[in-house]
Amino acid sequence: MTRPDEPRTVEFRRSARRLVLRMTLGLLAAATIGIVVSLARGRPWWDLLWALLPYLAVFHISPLPTPPGGSQRTRLPVRLDDQRLEVSGPDDTTLAIDWSNVERAEIRGRLTPSLHVEPVDPELTRPPMRRWQWAGYGQSHPYEIVVPLTDVTPGPGVLRRELARRLPGATPEDAVGA
């Protein structure tokens, strides 16, 4: 049961802050490993830090690569309201699926989470889906939709909770799992 002060629409957006945090933590982890390896070899601690320059060039200076199977998604990746689930996909198209038409919606992965959605009837989505239209990394069914959730705010945990609350037949225990 929803409280009156709860928002009826939940929007998930790409977060530049989370992207910068993830890249910075990766750089610090690589620097730490480089320092430990240098010290273990009996060399000065800064010796392997030069190996981080390609990392900086590839991940911090160059533009971000596009995700596999589609263009860089610039629009809102996921939006939930009381009537439908909306996801953005290839070529910045937005697909709306009514909750009664969602056969399966689950979040997979911990380091690189992704939302996997499959409609009961692809013809009832807006716009109607074609077979393998959303083909991309991690897709295993012809009408499956895979939306990467890396660097999305408010986060996969909130999305998991909202899906369990809105999907027909879902139980509160579904929100706690995986």
CSV table of C-alpha atoms in Angstrom, one decimal:
chain,number,residue,atom,x,y,z
A,1,MET,CA,0.0,0.0,0.0
A,2,THR,CA,1.4,3.4,-1.0
A,3,ARG,CA,1.4,6.3,1.3
A,4,PRO,CA,0.1,9.7,0.1
A,5,ASP,CA,3.5,11.3,0.3
A,6,GLU,CA,5.2,8.6,-1.9
A,7,PRO,CA,5.8,9.6,-5.5
A,8,ARG,CA,3.8,7.8,-8.0
A,9,THR,CA,6.5,8.1,-10.7
A,10,VAL,CA,10.1,6.9,-10.2
A,11,GLU,CA,12.7,8.0,-12.7
A,12,PHE,CA,16.1,6.5,-13.0
A,13,ARG,CA,18.8,8.6,-14.7
A,14,ARG,CA,22.4,8.3,-15.6
A,15,SER,CA,24.6,9.8,-12.9
A,16,ALA,CA,27.8,11.6,-13.9
A,17,ARG,CA,28.8,11.6,-10.2
A,18,ARG,CA,28.6,7.8,-10.0
A,19,LEU,CA,30.6,7.5,-13.2
A,20,VAL,CA,33.3,9.7,-11.9
A,21,LEU,CA,33.3,7.9,-8.6
A,22,ARG,CA,33.6,4.5,-10.3
A,23,MET,CA,36.4,5.7,-12.6
A,24,THR,CA,38.3,7.3,-9.7
A,25,LEU,CA,38.0,4.2,-7.5
A,26,GLY,CA,39.3,2.1,-10.4
A,27,LEU,CA,42.3,4.4,-10.8
A,28,LEU,CA,43.1,4.3,-7.1
A,29,ALA,CA,42.8,0.5,-7.1
A,30,ALA,CA,45.2,0.3,-10.1
A,31,ALA,CA,47.6,2.8,-8.4
A,32,THR,CA,47.6,0.7,-5.2
A,33,ILE,CA,48.3,-2.5,-7.1
A,34,GLY,CA,51.1,-0.8,-9.0
A,35,ILE,CA,52.7,0.5,-5.8
A,36,VAL,CA,52.5,-2.9,-4.1
A,37,VAL,CA,54.0,-4.6,-7.2
A,38,SER,CA,56.8,-2.1,-7.4
A,39,LEU,CA,57.7,-2.4,-3.7
A,40,ALA,CA,57.6,-6.2,-3.9
A,41,ARG,CA,60.1,-6.1,-6.8
A,42,GLY,CA,62.4,-3.8,-4.8
A,43,ARG,CA,61.9,-0.8,-7.0
A,44,PRO,CA,60.8,2.7,-6.1
A,45,TRP,CA,57.1,2.9,-5.3
A,46,TRP,CA,56.4,5.2,-8.3
A,47,ASP,CA,58.0,2.9,-10.8
A,48,LEU,CA,54.8,1.2,-12.1
A,49,LEU,CA,52.6,4.3,-11.9
A,50,TRP,CA,53.7,5.2,-15.4
A,51,ALA,CA,51.6,2.3,-16.5
A,52,LEU,CA,48.5,4.2,-15.4
A,53,LEU,CA,49.0,6.8,-18.1
A,54,PRO,CA,47.2,4.7,-20.8
A,55,TYR,CA,44.3,4.2,-18.3
A,56,LEU,CA,44.0,8.0,-17.9
A,57,ALA,CA,44.2,8.5,-21.7
A,58,VAL,CA,41.5,5.8,-22.5
A,59,PHE,CA,39.0,6.4,-19.7
A,60,HIS,CA,39.4,10.0,-18.6
A,61,ILE,CA,40.4,11.9,-21.7
A,62,SER,CA,38.7,10.1,-24.5
A,63,PRO,CA,34.9,10.1,-24.9
A,64,LEU,CA,33.1,7.1,-23.3
A,65,PRO,CA,32.5,4.2,-25.6
A,66,THR,CA,29.0,3.3,-26.6
A,67,PRO,CA,27.4,0.3,-25.0
A,68,PRO,CA,27.3,-2.9,-27.0
A,69,GLY,CA,24.3,-3.4,-29.3
A,70,GLY,CA,23.2,0.2,-29.5
A,71,SER,CA,23.9,3.9,-29.5
A,72,GLN,CA,25.0,5.9,-26.4
A,73,ARG,CA,21.8,6.2,-24.4
A,74,THR,CA,21.3,9.9,-23.7
A,75,ARG,CA,17.7,9.8,-22.5
A,76,LEU,CA,16.1,8.5,-19.3
A,77,PRO,CA,16.9,4.8,-19.1
A,78,VAL,CA,14.0,3.6,-16.9
A,79,ARG,CA,10.8,5.2,-15.7
A,80,LEU,CA,8.1,3.6,-13.6
A,81,ASP,CA,4.6,4.9,-12.9
A,82,ASP,CA,1.4,3.2,-11.8
A,83,GLN,CA,0.3,2.2,-15.3
A,84,ARG,CA,3.5,1.3,-17.2
A,85,LEU,CA,7.2,0.7,-17.3
A,86,GLU,CA,9.1,2.8,-19.8
A,87,VAL,CA,12.7,2.0,-21.0
A,88,SER,CA,14.9,3.9,-23.4
A,89,GLY,CA,16.6,1.8,-26.1
A,90,PRO,CA,18.5,1.9,-29.4
A,91,ASP,CA,18.4,5.2,-31.3
A,92,ASP,CA,16.8,6.9,-28.3
A,93,THR,CA,13.4,5.2,-28.7
A,94,THR,CA,11.2,4.9,-25.7
A,95,LEU,CA,9.2,1.7,-25.2
A,96,ALA,CA,6.2,1.6,-22.8
A,97,ILE,CA,4.9,-1.7,-21.4
A,98,ASP,CA,1.8,-1.8,-19.3
A,99,TRP,CA,2.3,-3.7,-16.0
A,100,SER,CA,-0.3,-6.3,-17.0
A,101,ASN,CA,1.8,-7.0,-20.1
A,102,VAL,CA,5.1,-7.6,-18.2
A,103,GLU,CA,5.9,-11.3,-18.1
A,104,ARG,CA,9.3,-10.9,-16.4
A,105,ALA,CA,11.3,-8.0,-15.0
A,106,GLU,CA,14.4,-8.7,-13.0
A,107,ILE,CA,17.8,-7.1,-12.2
A,108,ARG,CA,20.8,-9.3,-12.9
A,109,GLY,CA,24.4,-8.7,-11.9
A,110,ARG,CA,26.1,-6.9,-9.1
A,111,LEU,CA,29.2,-5.1,-10.6
A,112,THR,CA,27.4,-4.4,-13.9
A,113,PRO,CA,23.7,-4.6,-13.1
A,114,SER,CA,21.1,-4.7,-15.9
A,115,LEU,CA,17.4,-4.8,-16.1
A,116,HIS,CA,15.9,-7.7,-18.1
A,117,VAL,CA,12.3,-7.2,-19.2
A,118,GLU,CA,10.2,-9.5,-21.3
A,119,PRO,CA,6.6,-8.6,-22.4
A,120,VAL,CA,3.8,-11.2,-22.5
A,121,ASP,CA,2.6,-9.8,-25.9
A,122,PRO,CA,5.2,-7.7,-27.9
A,123,GLU,CA,2.4,-6.4,-30.1
A,124,LEU,CA,0.8,-4.6,-27.1
A,125,THR,CA,3.9,-2.5,-26.3
A,126,ARG,CA,4.0,1.1,-27.4
A,127,PRO,CA,5.5,1.1,-30.1
A,128,PRO,CA,5.0,-2.6,-30.9
A,129,MET,CA,8.2,-4.6,-30.7
A,130,ARG,CA,9.8,-6.5,-33.5
A,131,ARG,CA,11.7,-9.8,-33.0
A,132,TRP,CA,15.3,-9.1,-31.8
A,133,GLN,CA,14.7,-5.4,-32.0
A,134,TRP,CA,16.6,-4.7,-28.8
A,135,ALA,CA,19.3,-7.3,-29.5
A,136,GLY,CA,22.4,-6.5,-27.4
A,137,TYR,CA,24.7,-7.8,-24.7
A,138,GLY,CA,23.1,-10.2,-22.4
A,139,GLN,CA,19.9,-10.8,-24.4
A,140,SER,CA,18.8,-14.4,-24.6
A,141,HIS,CA,15.2,-14.2,-25.8
A,142,PRO,CA,13.9,-12.6,-29.1
A,143,TYR,CA,11.7,-10.1,-27.2
A,144,GLU,CA,13.9,-9.5,-24.2
A,145,ILE,CA,14.9,-6.0,-23.3
A,146,VAL,CA,18.2,-5.4,-21.5
A,147,VAL,CA,18.9,-2.0,-20.0
A,148,PRO,CA,22.3,-1.4,-18.4
A,149,LEU,CA,22.0,0.1,-15.0
A,150,THR,CA,25.6,1.0,-14.3
A,151,ASP,CA,25.9,4.5,-13.0
A,152,VAL,CA,22.1,4.9,-12.7
A,153,THR,CA,20.7,6.9,-9.8
A,154,PRO,CA,18.8,6.2,-7.4
A,155,GLY,CA,20.3,2.7,-7.9
A,156,PRO,CA,19.4,-0.9,-8.7
A,157,GLY,CA,18.2,-1.5,-5.1
A,158,VAL,CA,15.5,1.1,-5.4
A,159,LEU,CA,14.5,-0.3,-8.8
A,160,ARG,CA,14.3,-3.8,-7.4
A,161,ARG,CA,12.0,-2.6,-4.6
A,162,GLU,CA,9.8,-0.7,-7.0
A,163,LEU,CA,9.5,-3.6,-9.4
A,164,ALA,CA,8.5,-5.9,-6.6
A,165,ARG,CA,5.9,-3.4,-5.5
A,166,ARG,CA,4.4,-2.8,-8.9
A,167,LEU,CA,4.5,-6.2,-10.7
A,168,PRO,CA,1.3,-8.2,-10.5
A,169,GLY,CA,1.8,-11.3,-8.3
A,170,ALA,CA,5.1,-10.1,-6.8
A,171,THR,CA,5.6,-10.6,-3.0
A,172,PRO,CA,7.5,-8.3,-0.6
A,173,GLU,CA,10.2,-11.0,-0.3
A,174,ASP,CA,11.0,-10.5,-4.0
A,175,ALA,CA,12.2,-7.0,-3.2
A,176,VAL,CA,14.7,-8.3,-0.7
A,177,GLY,CA,16.3,-11.0,-2.9
A,178,ALA,CA,19.4,-10.9,-5.1
